[in-house]
């Protein structure tokens, strides 16, 4: 039997030391502000209020240690229990106002310092609103934690109480997110100040010290979670009422102590940050202009593409992790299969909402970098929202967490896909995008291994605790990545610059924006028909979702997990192979047609042949052919969209909710015909068969073929080319190309050629 030693003296000593340090810093601040500068601001009053609450917290803890806080139940005298319970109740009520006041103080400081920077002001006000709304709600929850209220601080009164440990853990995401926001908000501006490098380093380091508060908050979470584990061992929810689990005050004492350390540290750091060099905050420098994204050479575009491709890895990792963990979590919750597929559908449905309501507007108004940062911020919120969901074992919470994760990823995918397609020579768009999507494949290979081997050794509450830390790490990594993207000198692309490139390649191809195919505008026809084929291509998610039962049916006894890893390795290889084929000059429409044909044949054969090794090999081979379809088609329909390219990318990303539709269709079919799990293969065979008509039609119509072929981005059409294509097609579109009609933009002499030369090639084409 474990022997529990009294933690009271440790708790008392640490609490006294930290509150004393915080008091000393506050006193020095008041001497500086009232006695020397005689200039007091609103943040000074806020920090005094926070210090008062911090002192109240500390007094409650120190009194509590004298009446049994930190001691095992056997050492707590009966006459101590009423006072101990009142101390714990007072602590729970005072904690949220203390955090709220100290955070408000530093955000007021940011607001004052950001007079010349509107973003910092608006961001500070928004964060302040979140801090105070959450603080007020948590304060009232703690005040009225029991029914009746007196049950919270009177052992003689019976009542029903909220689990305080669970409540604190559920509020963790808001606490950490606002901590990170407070840490990150001023850094981009601080690093752009005009001052000596040594002074700048000192100033930034002073603010970064605030990150220690977040570390303290994480340590506090560890002890809160330890307390929750002890509750689960006895299956009694902790409360400040009369039904506390055994040794509750012993296990909770360190978490209460670290709460005081957090508040005291926050007070100390905020007091230090308000002094000295922060008064020089108003002097800014301007960022030098960069080469437009559409005018980068292949060499110049290389490193931005690699950096942005990390977002594809993040998307793949999240996709695989959420898919793998959702089924495990639903098993732990005892959810039905319909609940599990609903969770999958919520994830993909966010792709219909995010690009149109958030991504497009941020991209259009603020550019790629702002969209990357916005998407990563939303993604981080979704990752941290997993914490209260797992603590409360709430299905609704998991729904919200999944939706927020996908909402952030949809914004990231919109910006990342379009950035990669536009960055560099236009004729290599499909090659670049297939290469970047290969990193997505790496992500979906790594994530199930992490989920299966590192997180879930078995299905129990202990595994869920490990998952919480994984999501916390992912959320903080997203914040770090957002900072990196802020400092990366990424190029942008305006609508006018994209339009200029589109006009040049259409002129080279002997086309114009008004060119028609089948009596319809070629641009719109390619966009909307291509988006529909992208929607059909998401049918492969039905195979992914039903992978385990399919593999167990076609090859009984096979290890479905490692078969999935092998299949995803094949998928990743397929995308890198497609990138190389596009790079060496194979037309993307040919690659797309062969990929759709291969996917159609392999899925159909896997459905009809008897179970065995051959069927399993066909199933894995299916992913090889399926791999290039999405990136190749996405890049093709972006070509020639001109100033409408950002909207076109939004529509293309909004086709991804097919990942919700097709698994649901298969689920409905399997409910009616449960004899075989192979219905997803028949579904994707049908979808790919229908989709094959798209590249065939594009290849046989001379307007559409010229519109999508990459070669026209670097070579102009000749008279013989036009006559040959016209005679083959019989001018189906009713448009007769005029290669000698030079667009105005080619005569300006200002356009920079995509491969880094000065545009002399166009002059030769005109001649």
XYZ file of C-alpha atoms in Angstrom:
767
model
C 0.000 0.000 0.000
C 1.358 3.405 -0.959
C 2.428 5.617 1.963
C 1.318 9.234 1.476
C 3.477 11.918 3.048
C 2.164 15.353 3.970
C 2.598 17.850 1.090
C 1.460 20.778 3.225
C 4.890 22.241 4.127
C 5.998 22.183 0.477
C 2.797 23.836 -0.673
C 3.083 26.494 2.048
C 6.737 27.312 1.289
C 6.354 27.547 -2.500
C 3.193 29.648 -2.216
C 4.816 32.078 0.236
C 7.943 32.451 -1.927
C 6.103 33.208 -5.149
C 3.539 35.603 -3.710
C 6.335 37.437 -1.904
C 8.259 37.866 -5.174
C 5.123 39.086 -6.938
C 4.421 41.553 -4.115
C 7.958 42.915 -4.323
C 7.670 43.541 -8.074
C 4.274 45.210 -7.697
C 5.614 47.507 -4.967
C 8.588 48.513 -7.151
C 6.213 49.198 -10.024
C 4.032 51.411 -7.876
C 7.061 53.332 -6.605
C 8.152 53.856 -10.225
C 4.727 54.921 -11.469
C 3.394 56.927 -8.530
C 6.592 58.173 -6.950
C 8.962 58.827 -9.870
C 7.203 59.221 -13.222
C 3.858 60.199 -11.650
C 2.126 58.639 -14.651
C -0.407 55.937 -13.840
C -2.328 54.042 -16.522
C -5.255 51.638 -16.627
C -2.960 48.594 -16.775
C -1.436 49.657 -13.429
C -4.828 49.532 -11.748
C -5.597 46.179 -13.387
C -2.364 44.628 -12.111
C -3.104 45.883 -8.581
C -6.517 44.194 -8.745
C -4.842 41.018 -9.984
C -2.283 41.196 -7.177
C -5.077 41.544 -4.584
C -6.727 38.386 -5.909
C -3.334 36.639 -5.976
C -2.768 37.508 -2.317
C -6.256 36.171 -1.523
C -5.443 32.917 -3.323
C -2.169 32.558 -1.471
C -3.720 33.243 1.915
C -6.384 30.594 1.255
C -3.714 28.048 0.346
C -1.463 28.847 3.297
C -4.352 28.707 5.772
C -5.498 25.492 4.144
C -2.127 23.846 4.692
C -2.557 24.446 8.436
C -5.855 22.551 8.463
C -5.009 19.552 6.303
C -4.452 20.701 2.700
C -1.806 18.379 1.264
C -2.230 15.771 3.991
C -3.812 12.337 3.487
C -7.294 11.828 4.925
C -5.941 9.876 7.896
C -4.072 12.958 9.178
C -6.944 15.455 8.819
C -8.782 16.062 12.102
C -12.574 16.227 11.922
C -12.627 19.787 13.325
C -10.345 20.934 10.465
C -12.688 19.901 7.665
C -15.109 22.907 7.732
C -12.219 25.418 7.567
C -10.412 23.358 4.913
C -13.523 23.201 2.794
C -14.047 26.961 3.061
C -10.432 27.586 2.043
C -10.778 25.410 -1.056
C -14.082 27.074 -1.955
C -12.575 30.565 -1.597
C -9.626 29.511 -3.741
C -11.864 28.242 -6.566
C -13.831 31.499 -6.553
C -10.749 33.775 -6.562
C -8.643 31.957 -9.167
C -10.502 33.025 -12.327
C -10.715 36.750 -11.373
C -6.970 36.735 -10.613
C -6.124 35.298 -14.020
C -8.603 37.629 -15.683
C -7.157 40.768 -14.040
C -3.497 39.975 -14.781
C -4.180 39.108 -18.428
C -6.332 42.207 -18.838
C -3.492 44.332 -17.481
C -0.993 43.175 -20.088
C -3.547 43.447 -22.906
C -4.265 47.050 -21.893
C -0.513 47.633 -22.073
C -0.458 46.198 -25.599
C -3.377 48.409 -26.567
C -1.552 51.514 -25.354
C 1.684 50.544 -27.101
C -0.030 49.770 -30.399
C -1.170 53.304 -31.172
C 0.635 53.141 -34.525
C -0.340 49.543 -35.262
C -4.111 48.910 -35.645
C -3.773 45.129 -35.851
C -2.181 44.910 -32.400
C -4.940 47.092 -30.981
C -7.786 45.083 -32.493
C -6.146 41.767 -31.600
C -5.590 42.950 -28.018
C -9.223 44.014 -27.673
C -10.445 40.702 -29.114
C -8.221 38.679 -26.785
C -9.303 40.863 -23.866
C -12.949 40.131 -24.671
C -12.289 36.367 -24.711
C -10.341 36.544 -21.430
C -13.006 38.501 -19.580
C -16.024 36.615 -20.924
C -14.420 33.274 -20.067
C -13.277 34.618 -16.677
C -16.745 35.839 -15.716
C -18.392 32.568 -16.790
C -15.881 30.451 -14.847
C -16.166 32.684 -11.783
C -19.937 32.267 -11.622
C -19.612 28.524 -12.237
C -17.258 28.330 -9.251
C -19.490 30.474 -7.032
C -22.541 28.368 -7.824
C -20.704 25.065 -8.106
C -23.081 23.340 -5.709
C -26.813 23.139 -5.293
C -27.533 24.442 -2.725
C -24.605 26.883 -2.728
C -23.840 26.312 0.974
C -22.939 22.679 0.211
C -19.709 23.987 -1.335
C -18.308 25.268 1.970
C -20.346 23.510 4.677
C -19.765 19.781 5.300
C -23.077 19.576 7.156
C -25.093 20.404 4.028
C -25.790 17.703 1.457
C -25.833 18.789 -2.192
C -24.855 18.112 -5.779
C -21.655 19.781 -6.945
C -19.726 20.327 -10.163
C -16.448 18.442 -10.462
C -13.967 21.308 -9.940
C -10.971 19.374 -11.311
C -12.893 18.618 -14.494
C -14.037 22.249 -14.723
C -10.456 23.518 -14.474
C -9.232 21.037 -17.076
C -12.091 21.967 -19.395
C -11.059 25.616 -19.248
C -7.468 24.729 -20.162
C -7.715 25.486 -23.919
C -8.899 29.063 -23.360
C -6.179 29.616 -20.778
C -3.401 28.292 -23.024
C -4.677 29.999 -26.182
C -4.864 33.392 -24.512
C -1.414 32.819 -22.977
C -0.004 32.072 -26.413
C -1.801 35.079 -27.924
C -0.349 37.362 -25.238
C 3.101 35.945 -25.923
C 2.914 36.119 -29.715
C 0.984 39.325 -30.463
C 3.797 41.849 -29.899
C 6.713 39.790 -31.271
C 6.331 40.614 -35.003
C 6.256 44.327 -34.201
C 9.031 44.200 -31.630
C 11.380 42.553 -34.096
C 10.771 45.326 -36.634
C 11.766 48.194 -34.320
C 14.548 50.560 -35.309
C 17.143 50.001 -32.637
C 20.507 48.369 -32.150
C 20.530 44.604 -32.444
C 21.605 44.157 -28.799
C 18.754 46.336 -27.551
C 16.304 44.506 -29.781
C 17.432 41.120 -28.422
C 17.023 42.341 -24.836
C 13.566 43.712 -25.567
C 12.341 40.567 -27.323
C 13.837 38.349 -24.600
C 12.014 40.389 -21.964
C 8.706 39.635 -23.654
C 9.564 35.992 -24.346
C 10.093 35.457 -20.626
C 6.308 35.641 -20.535
C 6.366 32.204 -22.163
C 7.401 30.823 -18.770
C 3.840 31.524 -17.641
C 2.554 29.102 -20.283
C 5.045 26.480 -19.080
C 3.798 26.927 -15.521
C 0.239 26.555 -16.794
C 1.144 23.255 -18.461
C 2.748 21.981 -15.231
C -0.469 22.904 -13.426
C -2.398 20.844 -15.984
C -0.199 17.827 -15.221
C -1.147 17.926 -11.542
C -4.805 18.581 -12.329
C -4.779 15.531 -14.558
C -3.099 13.451 -11.840
C -5.902 14.457 -9.498
C -8.467 13.453 -12.117
C -6.796 10.049 -12.528
C -7.165 9.416 -8.810
C -10.848 10.294 -9.073
C -11.294 7.792 -11.884
C -9.640 5.056 -9.828
C -12.400 5.294 -7.240
C -15.093 6.305 -9.772
C -16.270 9.181 -7.568
C -16.362 12.707 -9.040
C -14.401 15.252 -7.037
C -16.257 18.191 -5.556
C -16.143 20.596 -2.684
C -19.318 19.090 -1.330
C -19.585 16.148 1.014
C -18.795 13.372 -1.503
C -15.113 13.941 -2.240
C -13.040 10.885 -3.199
C -10.447 9.519 -0.762
C -7.370 11.732 -0.217
C -8.787 14.400 -2.534
C -7.046 17.305 -0.780
C -3.727 15.417 -0.901
C -3.851 14.859 -4.675
C -5.327 18.289 -5.438
C -2.841 20.247 -3.294
C -0.067 20.470 -5.890
C -2.486 21.574 -8.600
C -3.728 24.344 -6.282
C -0.140 25.295 -5.466
C 0.781 25.524 -9.155
C -2.284 27.686 -9.706
C -0.839 30.191 -7.227
C 2.565 29.911 -8.903
C 0.896 30.651 -12.257
C -0.923 33.754 -10.992
C 2.140 35.044 -9.096
C 4.446 34.478 -12.080
C 1.987 36.206 -14.369
C 1.901 39.217 -12.031
C 5.709 39.338 -11.811
C 6.306 39.030 -15.552
C 3.657 41.595 -16.449
C 5.153 44.074 -13.990
C 8.609 43.621 -15.546
C 7.339 43.850 -19.135
C 5.724 47.248 -18.557
C 9.044 48.899 -17.808
C 12.071 50.150 -19.709
C 12.407 49.806 -23.445
C 8.733 49.200 -24.205
C 8.283 52.944 -24.458
C 10.196 52.879 -27.766
C 7.458 50.755 -29.290
C 6.150 53.352 -31.708
C 8.972 53.402 -34.282
C 8.459 50.982 -37.164
C 10.220 50.014 -40.355
C 8.660 49.163 -43.699
C 9.132 45.764 -45.292
C 10.822 45.896 -48.660
C 8.766 44.849 -51.662
C 9.370 41.374 -53.081
C 9.185 39.768 -56.482
C 5.545 38.921 -57.321
C 4.682 35.254 -56.887
C 3.766 34.818 -60.544
C 7.159 36.138 -61.679
C 9.389 33.841 -59.641
C 11.791 31.666 -61.581
C 11.938 27.919 -60.929
C 15.010 28.410 -58.743
C 13.486 31.314 -56.801
C 10.266 29.379 -56.193
C 11.981 26.277 -54.817
C 12.380 27.175 -51.148
C 8.950 28.880 -50.694
C 7.324 25.753 -52.119
C 9.206 23.514 -49.666
C 8.166 25.719 -46.742
C 4.514 25.834 -47.767
C 4.569 22.080 -48.378
C 4.919 21.637 -44.612
C 1.244 22.643 -44.507
C 0.419 19.680 -46.741
C 2.213 17.467 -44.245
C 0.208 19.071 -41.419
C -3.019 18.487 -43.330
C -2.135 14.868 -43.997
C -1.066 14.318 -40.390
C -4.316 15.819 -39.056
C -6.396 13.886 -41.584
C -4.849 10.575 -40.621
C -4.746 11.324 -36.900
C -8.371 12.442 -36.671
C -9.543 9.526 -38.756
C -7.575 7.028 -36.674
C -8.419 8.466 -33.281
C -12.086 9.192 -33.924
C -12.961 5.523 -34.252
C -10.935 4.697 -31.107
C -12.525 7.500 -29.099
C -16.008 6.533 -30.196
C -15.260 2.986 -29.053
C -14.197 4.386 -25.679
C -17.420 6.437 -25.512
C -19.519 3.497 -26.640
C -20.880 5.440 -29.622
C -22.817 3.801 -32.428
C -21.414 3.517 -35.988
C -23.756 6.315 -37.061
C -22.139 8.627 -34.498
C -18.692 7.679 -35.763
C -19.488 8.413 -39.399
C -21.218 11.633 -38.341
C -17.957 12.739 -36.721
C -16.154 12.010 -39.998
C -18.782 13.973 -41.911
C -18.476 16.994 -39.630
C -14.762 17.109 -40.397
C -15.281 17.197 -44.164
C -18.315 19.500 -44.070
C -16.111 22.216 -42.579
C -14.393 22.314 -45.970
C -17.633 23.604 -47.442
C -17.879 26.419 -44.884
C -14.271 27.486 -44.272
C -13.062 28.444 -47.771
C -16.106 30.560 -48.642
C -16.725 32.258 -45.279
C -13.124 32.708 -44.083
C -10.399 31.616 -46.483
C -11.481 33.437 -49.651
C -12.003 36.782 -47.941
C -8.746 36.715 -45.999
C -6.854 35.614 -49.126
C -8.481 38.276 -51.276
C -8.051 41.126 -48.801
C -4.803 40.299 -46.992
C -2.908 37.758 -49.098
C -1.368 34.317 -48.677
C 0.615 34.940 -45.507
C -2.415 36.242 -43.594
C -4.461 33.239 -44.763
C -1.747 30.825 -43.608
C -1.669 32.464 -40.174
C -5.478 32.580 -39.909
C -5.805 28.912 -40.831
C -3.108 27.872 -38.357
C -4.748 29.920 -35.588
C -8.135 28.246 -36.176
C -6.416 24.869 -36.376
C -4.700 25.493 -33.020
C -8.051 26.398 -31.436
C -9.535 23.145 -32.730
C -6.604 21.087 -31.423
C -6.861 22.625 -27.949
C -10.662 22.287 -27.961
C -10.040 18.548 -27.878
C -8.939 18.859 -24.246
C -12.298 19.687 -22.607
C -14.004 17.222 -24.945
C -11.802 14.373 -23.736
C -12.023 15.431 -20.081
C -15.814 15.550 -20.207
C -16.034 12.583 -22.632
C -18.422 14.773 -24.627
C -19.496 13.706 -28.107
C -20.680 17.251 -28.828
C -17.263 18.509 -27.790
C -15.544 16.146 -30.208
C -17.859 17.417 -32.959
C -16.828 21.025 -32.256
C -13.134 20.104 -32.053
C -13.236 18.199 -35.358
C -15.098 21.010 -37.088
C -12.615 23.653 -35.894
C -9.649 21.521 -36.959
C -11.068 21.091 -40.455
C -12.102 24.755 -40.662
C -8.497 25.791 -40.109
C -7.211 23.145 -42.512
C -9.607 24.277 -45.242
C -8.205 27.812 -45.073
C -4.673 26.416 -45.112
C -5.387 24.197 -48.077
C -6.957 27.013 -50.066
C -3.931 29.272 -49.608
C -1.265 26.544 -49.825
C -2.666 24.907 -52.960
C -2.952 28.177 -54.834
C 0.428 29.432 -53.618
C 2.198 26.329 -54.921
C 0.354 26.433 -58.245
C 1.246 30.106 -58.837
C 4.821 30.076 -57.495
C 7.136 29.700 -60.445
C 6.829 28.876 -64.139
C 3.203 28.236 -65.060
C 4.044 25.209 -67.197
C 5.232 23.373 -64.062
C 2.124 23.979 -61.914
C 0.988 20.344 -61.952
C 4.503 19.118 -61.217
C 4.859 21.429 -58.215
C 1.438 20.589 -56.823
C 1.880 16.820 -57.127
C 5.265 17.175 -55.423
C 3.763 19.194 -52.558
C 0.875 16.734 -52.198
C 3.465 14.026 -51.728
C 4.108 15.593 -48.327
C 0.417 15.029 -47.576
C 1.088 11.361 -48.227
C 3.983 11.423 -45.768
C 1.637 12.947 -43.175
C -1.000 10.224 -43.551
C 1.735 7.583 -43.258
C 3.167 8.982 -40.028
C -0.107 9.844 -38.262
C -1.659 6.340 -37.964
C 1.659 4.980 -36.687
C 1.678 7.704 -34.011
C -1.967 7.007 -33.178
C -1.671 3.223 -33.091
C 1.764 2.688 -31.573
C 2.405 5.758 -29.429
C -1.083 6.675 -28.214
C -3.355 3.647 -28.140
C -1.864 0.546 -26.626
C -5.394 -0.310 -25.489
C -8.740 1.452 -25.302
C -8.905 3.072 -21.862
C -8.894 6.440 -20.110
C -5.099 6.424 -19.782
C -4.807 6.434 -23.583
C -7.146 9.401 -23.755
C -4.836 11.333 -21.404
C -1.954 10.717 -23.812
C -4.079 11.893 -26.732
C -4.768 15.159 -24.886
C -1.053 15.915 -24.719
C -0.659 14.995 -28.389
C -3.344 17.497 -29.388
C -1.783 20.119 -27.105
C 1.569 19.612 -28.831
C -0.073 19.825 -32.268
C -1.845 23.066 -31.296
C 1.346 24.679 -29.999
C 3.212 23.501 -33.097
C 0.580 25.248 -35.237
C 1.184 28.490 -33.314
C 4.948 28.129 -33.808
C 4.402 27.489 -37.510
C 2.256 30.635 -37.737
C 5.135 32.647 -36.264
C 7.557 31.110 -38.752
C 5.267 32.008 -41.635
C 5.000 35.569 -40.370
C 8.764 36.011 -40.585
C 9.193 34.134 -43.875
C 9.586 36.615 -46.776
C 6.892 34.991 -48.931
C 5.868 36.622 -52.181
C 2.259 37.555 -52.941
C 0.203 37.623 -56.138
C -2.392 40.283 -56.925
C -5.360 39.684 -59.214
C -3.792 41.955 -61.835
C -0.543 39.961 -61.830
C -2.405 36.656 -62.166
C -4.535 38.152 -64.956
C -1.423 39.282 -66.819
C 0.077 35.798 -66.781
C -3.232 34.292 -67.931
C -3.499 36.737 -70.835
C 0.039 35.937 -71.961
C -0.519 32.176 -72.044
C -3.931 32.531 -73.716
C -2.302 34.686 -76.385
C 0.391 32.047 -76.841
C -2.333 29.431 -77.270
C -4.277 31.589 -79.744
C -7.196 31.989 -77.286
C -8.891 34.770 -75.358
C -10.906 34.924 -72.140
C -14.074 34.891 -74.249
C -13.188 31.627 -76.009
C -16.016 29.084 -75.949
C -16.361 25.332 -76.053
C -19.728 23.711 -76.747
C -21.236 27.213 -76.830
C -20.169 27.790 -73.226
C -17.381 29.955 -71.829
C -14.306 27.747 -71.676
C -13.102 29.215 -68.361
C -16.374 28.603 -66.529
C -16.901 25.233 -68.156
C -13.508 23.965 -67.025
C -13.975 25.339 -63.510
C -17.404 23.949 -62.714
C -17.011 20.633 -64.529
C -13.568 20.175 -62.963
C -14.952 20.925 -59.492
C -17.613 18.252 -60.061
C -14.936 15.705 -61.002
C -12.971 16.719 -57.891
C -16.130 16.035 -55.880
C -16.368 12.587 -57.477
C -12.677 11.918 -56.782
C -13.372 12.206 -53.061
C -15.171 8.878 -53.338
C -11.863 7.313 -52.398
C -12.614 8.428 -48.823
C -15.274 5.710 -48.775
C -12.486 3.179 -49.339
C -10.302 4.793 -46.672
C -13.149 4.876 -44.167
C -14.009 1.177 -44.718
C -10.426 0.011 -45.152
C -10.293 -2.516 -42.297
C -13.463 -4.480 -43.182
C -12.523 -4.432 -46.881
C -9.033 -5.843 -46.212
C -10.384 -8.464 -43.803
C -12.841 -9.562 -46.481
C -10.468 -9.726 -49.466
C -7.587 -11.280 -47.472
C -8.787 -12.830 -44.171
C -6.096 -12.805 -41.495
C -4.132 -10.007 -43.133
C -2.875 -7.149 -40.925
C -5.110 -4.301 -42.106
C -3.058 -1.670 -40.269
C 0.237 -2.410 -42.021
C -1.590 -2.998 -45.301
C -2.908 0.559 -44.920
C 0.599 1.891 -44.286
C 1.879 0.096 -47.408
C -1.029 1.428 -49.461
C -0.342 4.987 -48.328
C 3.332 4.586 -49.184
C 2.211 3.555 -52.661
C -0.067 6.629 -52.808
C 2.810 8.911 -51.833
C 5.040 7.321 -54.471
C 2.268 7.858 -57.034
C 2.203 11.586 -56.392
C 5.959 11.994 -56.588
C 5.941 9.914 -59.795
C 3.220 12.134 -61.287
C 5.263 15.205 -60.333
C 8.251 13.818 -62.257
C 6.125 12.928 -65.300
C 4.686 16.437 -65.406
C 8.170 17.882 -64.997
C 9.544 15.984 -68.006
C 6.708 17.236 -70.204
C 3.949 14.597 -70.232
C 0.672 16.560 -70.646
C -1.279 16.554 -67.354
C -4.523 15.653 -69.181
C -2.841 12.423 -70.319
C -1.659 11.633 -66.781
C -5.155 12.381 -65.444
C -6.836 10.165 -68.032
C -4.484 7.232 -67.385
C -4.863 7.672 -63.624
C -8.672 7.624 -63.825
C -8.568 4.603 -66.129
C -6.193 2.747 -63.807
C -8.267 3.625 -60.734
C -11.436 2.471 -62.528
C -9.966 -0.873 -63.575
C -8.214 -1.722 -60.281
C -11.243 -0.865 -58.114
C -13.608 -2.768 -60.391
C -11.363 -5.829 -60.542
C -10.849 -5.782 -56.773
C -14.632 -5.828 -56.437
C -15.338 -8.707 -58.835
C -12.433 -11.151 -58.402
C -12.523 -13.716 -55.571
C -10.910 -12.783 -52.237
C -7.209 -13.452 -52.020
C -3.773 -11.950 -52.446
C -4.573 -10.728 -55.966
C -7.567 -8.737 -54.722
C -5.439 -7.175 -51.967
C -2.720 -6.243 -54.475
C -5.326 -4.611 -56.718
C -6.689 -2.681 -53.730
C -3.224 -1.317 -52.961
C -2.541 -0.638 -56.633
C -5.770 1.358 -56.779
C -4.197 4.015 -54.548
C -1.237 4.314 -56.926
C -3.576 5.363 -59.746
C -5.827 7.424 -57.507
C -2.938 9.456 -56.066
C -2.363 11.979 -58.916
C -6.054 12.654 -59.641
C -6.740 15.386 -57.087
C -3.541 17.481 -57.430
C -3.368 17.171 -61.221
C -7.007 18.105 -61.778
C -6.894 20.931 -59.209
C -3.918 22.550 -60.950
C -5.424 22.081 -64.412
C -8.647 23.941 -63.651
C -6.691 26.863 -62.161
C -4.969 27.474 -65.503
C -6.280 30.493 -67.394
C -8.668 31.636 -64.637
C -6.911 35.011 -64.456
C -8.277 37.432 -61.878
C -10.863 34.797 -60.941
C -8.197 32.322 -59.820
C -8.715 32.845 -56.063
C -12.442 32.270 -56.411
C -11.776 29.219 -58.592
C -9.471 27.771 -55.920
C -12.205 28.373 -53.333
C -14.700 26.398 -55.412
C -12.189 23.603 -55.923
C -11.493 23.251 -52.184
C -15.233 23.288 -51.511
C -15.459 20.033 -53.492
C -13.643 18.180 -50.691
C -16.906 17.606 -48.705
C -17.325 14.686 -51.083
C -15.324 12.962 -48.338
C -18.477 13.246 -46.218
C -21.041 12.382 -48.915
C -19.603 9.179 -50.383
C -18.798 7.334 -47.105
C -22.362 8.146 -46.005
C -23.721 6.702 -49.254
C -21.742 3.521 -48.696
C -22.886 3.389 -45.054
C -26.518 3.559 -46.198
C -25.955 0.808 -48.780
C -24.255 -1.447 -46.246
C -27.137 -1.050 -43.816
C -29.466 -2.372 -46.506
C -27.072 -4.964 -47.985
C -24.688 -6.001 -45.179
C -23.464 -9.207 -46.816
C -20.299 -7.678 -48.314
C -18.104 -4.717 -47.289
C -16.905 -4.166 -50.887
C -19.526 -1.591 -51.857
C -16.984 1.289 -51.611
C -14.974 -0.297 -54.443
C -18.020 -0.461 -56.697
C -18.875 3.136 -55.841
C -15.411 4.489 -56.701
C -15.334 2.415 -59.900
C -18.583 4.088 -61.009
C -17.347 7.558 -60.006
C -14.012 7.131 -61.795
C -15.763 5.743 -64.855
C -17.920 8.855 -65.056
C -14.924 11.110 -64.369
C -12.956 9.645 -67.281
C -15.193 11.564 -69.668
C -13.649 14.851 -68.465
C -10.053 14.374 -69.707
C -11.381 12.672 -72.853
C -13.590 15.654 -73.709
C -10.813 18.110 -72.843
C -8.377 16.240 -75.095
C -10.745 16.098 -78.063
C -11.842 19.738 -77.991
C -9.116 22.038 -79.344
C -10.133 25.066 -77.202
C -10.182 23.113 -73.946
C -7.013 21.231 -74.871
C -5.113 24.424 -75.569
C -6.565 26.039 -72.457
C -5.150 23.394 -70.108
C -1.945 22.273 -71.840
C 1.119 23.651 -69.989
C 3.236 24.192 -73.110
C 1.403 27.396 -74.014
C 2.829 29.042 -70.905
C 6.220 29.233 -72.584
C 5.686 28.892 -76.349
C 3.435 30.813 -78.706
C 1.165 29.182 -81.264
C 2.245 29.151 -84.901
C -0.034 29.606 -87.902
C 0.398 25.945 -88.873
C -0.561 24.809 -85.361
C -3.751 26.830 -85.518
C -4.694 25.598 -88.964
C -4.057 21.974 -87.986
C -6.118 22.217 -84.783
C -8.867 24.121 -86.575
C -9.141 21.535 -89.333
C -9.285 18.679 -86.810
C -11.960 20.301 -84.680
C -13.930 22.039 -87.414
C -13.976 25.151 -85.242
C -16.400 23.498 -82.823
C -16.291 26.458 -80.493
C -17.030 29.091 -83.104
C -13.811 30.932 -82.207
C -11.146 31.474 -84.808
C -7.754 32.117 -83.173
C -5.790 35.147 -84.268
C -2.172 34.606 -83.242
C -1.029 37.882 -84.727
C -3.390 39.903 -82.509
C -0.914 40.991 -79.825
C -2.492 41.826 -76.446
C -1.741 45.254 -75.110
C 0.082 43.898 -72.084
C 2.765 42.314 -74.312
C 3.665 45.691 -75.750
C 4.277 47.344 -72.403
C 7.779 45.960 -72.083
C 7.366 45.601 -68.316
C 6.421 41.955 -67.893
C 9.084 39.658 -66.564
C 9.240 36.283 -68.252
C 8.474 33.261 -66.104
C 11.909 31.653 -66.557
C 13.803 34.804 -65.672
C 14.489 36.293 -69.119
C 13.406 39.750 -70.219
C 10.528 38.868 -72.499
C 12.408 38.765 -75.785
C 10.745 35.446 -76.562
C 7.418 37.174 -76.998
C 8.925 39.605 -79.474
C 10.195 36.692 -81.539
C 6.758 35.076 -81.445
C 5.159 38.255 -82.718
C 7.694 38.472 -85.536
